Amino acid sequence: MKPKIGCIATCAFVDEITAAIGAAGGIPVLIPINIGVGPAEAYAQMIDGLLVPGGEDVTPALYGQDPRPQVVLSRQAKDDFELALIHAVKALNKPIFGICRGLQILNVALGGTLIQDIPSQVKGAISHRQLTEIRGELFHRVKLEGESVLRRLLPDEEFEVNSLHHQGIEALAEGLRVTARSADGLIEGIESADGCIYAVQWHPECLFARYPHFLPLFTHLVELSTQK
Ligand code: MN
C-alpha cells in the first residue's frame, strides 16, 4: 500500500503538487479547509505524511504583528485549519514537508515570525518574485548550510531554484535550523532536529519535470511516510 500524503486542497499549483507526490510514489489526499478546525485531528490520523504547500500570506496576527499594506489575501480560517493540521500531524510524529508558504506557516506554527514584505523591508534583497507563468524556470541561486536533509537529497551544495514569494522567515522558531540561504542572506531552507520536518522557500513541484534532481525532495517525504 502506497503512503497517503495529505495536502490542503486550496493551495498554489495543486496540479503540480499532486503530480509530484504521485511521481514520488505517494497517493495524494487533498484536504478541504472550509469545515472548521475540528476534523484536523481525523485527517492527521488518516494520512501518513503531510505536504504543506504554497499559497496566500499567513495572517500576521498569528505571529503577533499588524499587517503591512503589502500583505495579500490572508484567510485566517485557512491558516487556523492548517495550523491545527500541522500540530496534529507533528503530535503523531508523522513527517512534514513544507513549500513556500508551507515553510513560512511551519515557522509560525512553531513560534517564529515572518518578514511580511521582502521588497519594502529588506534592504539589498535580490528579487524573489518571478512571474507565475515562468514558475518552471530557474531564477536565483541558493547555498546549502551544513549537514541536512537537503544536502543528502540534492546533488550540489549550490544551485539555482525558482522563486515566487514576497515574504520570508524573520525570527526562526526554536527547534528549527537553517539549511539553505539565498545570496542576500534570506532563509530558503529549514528543518527540525530529527529531520522529520523539512521545508524549502522555492517550488520544487514546478521544477521536477524539467529538473529531476528536485524529485527526491518529494520521494523523501514518501519514504519517511512509509516507515511510519
Ligand atoms: Mn527566493
XYZ file of N, CA, C and O and ligand atoms in Angstrom, residues 118 126-129 139-140 142 161-165 182 187-188 201-202, ligand 1:
73
model
N 9.334 41.364 1.643
C 10.782 41.476 1.443
C 11.177 42.769 0.705
O 12.066 43.481 1.174
N 17.724 40.513 -3.066
C 17.581 40.225 -4.500
C 16.087 40.058 -4.802
O 15.265 40.018 -3.884
N 15.727 39.967 -6.080
C 14.321 39.711 -6.425
C 13.987 38.253 -6.137
O 14.714 37.341 -6.532
N 12.885 38.052 -5.399
C 12.421 36.697 -5.082
C 11.092 36.398 -5.752
O 10.419 35.444 -5.407
N 10.680 37.266 -6.687
C 9.346 37.097 -7.247
C 9.382 37.065 -8.769
O 9.285 38.099 -9.421
N 15.575 30.873 -11.219
C 15.523 32.326 -11.039
C 16.660 32.883 -10.185
O 17.211 33.920 -10.498
N 16.990 32.242 -9.064
C 18.138 32.713 -8.262
C 18.848 31.536 -7.606
O 18.314 30.444 -7.506
N 20.747 29.397 -4.534
C 20.748 29.168 -3.088
C 21.989 28.347 -2.739
O 22.552 27.655 -3.596
N 17.258 27.862 -8.117
C 15.869 27.482 -7.823
C 14.938 28.528 -8.439
O 15.387 29.596 -8.864
N 13.643 28.233 -8.440
C 12.664 29.262 -8.792
C 12.295 30.042 -7.528
O 12.736 29.685 -6.417
N 11.515 31.099 -7.665
C 11.250 31.955 -6.500
C 9.969 32.741 -6.748
O 9.912 33.569 -7.654
N 8.929 32.464 -5.938
C 7.629 33.122 -6.124
C 7.069 33.569 -4.784
O 5.945 33.246 -4.415
N 7.902 34.318 -4.033
C 7.467 34.749 -2.704
C 7.859 36.195 -2.461
O 8.841 36.668 -3.027
N 19.662 32.249 0.291
C 19.996 32.923 -0.959
C 21.158 33.878 -0.690
O 21.546 34.098 0.464
N 16.453 33.227 4.317
C 16.348 31.785 4.580
C 15.547 31.107 3.470
O 14.427 31.511 3.173
N 16.147 30.076 2.865
C 15.487 29.343 1.774
C 15.249 27.877 2.132
O 14.633 27.143 1.357
N 11.880 27.283 0.541
C 11.162 28.503 0.173
C 10.816 28.517 -1.322
O 9.960 29.263 -1.759
N 11.458 27.650 -2.104
C 11.167 27.603 -3.544
C 10.073 26.570 -3.833
O 9.480 25.998 -2.909
Mn 13.618 33.011 -3.127
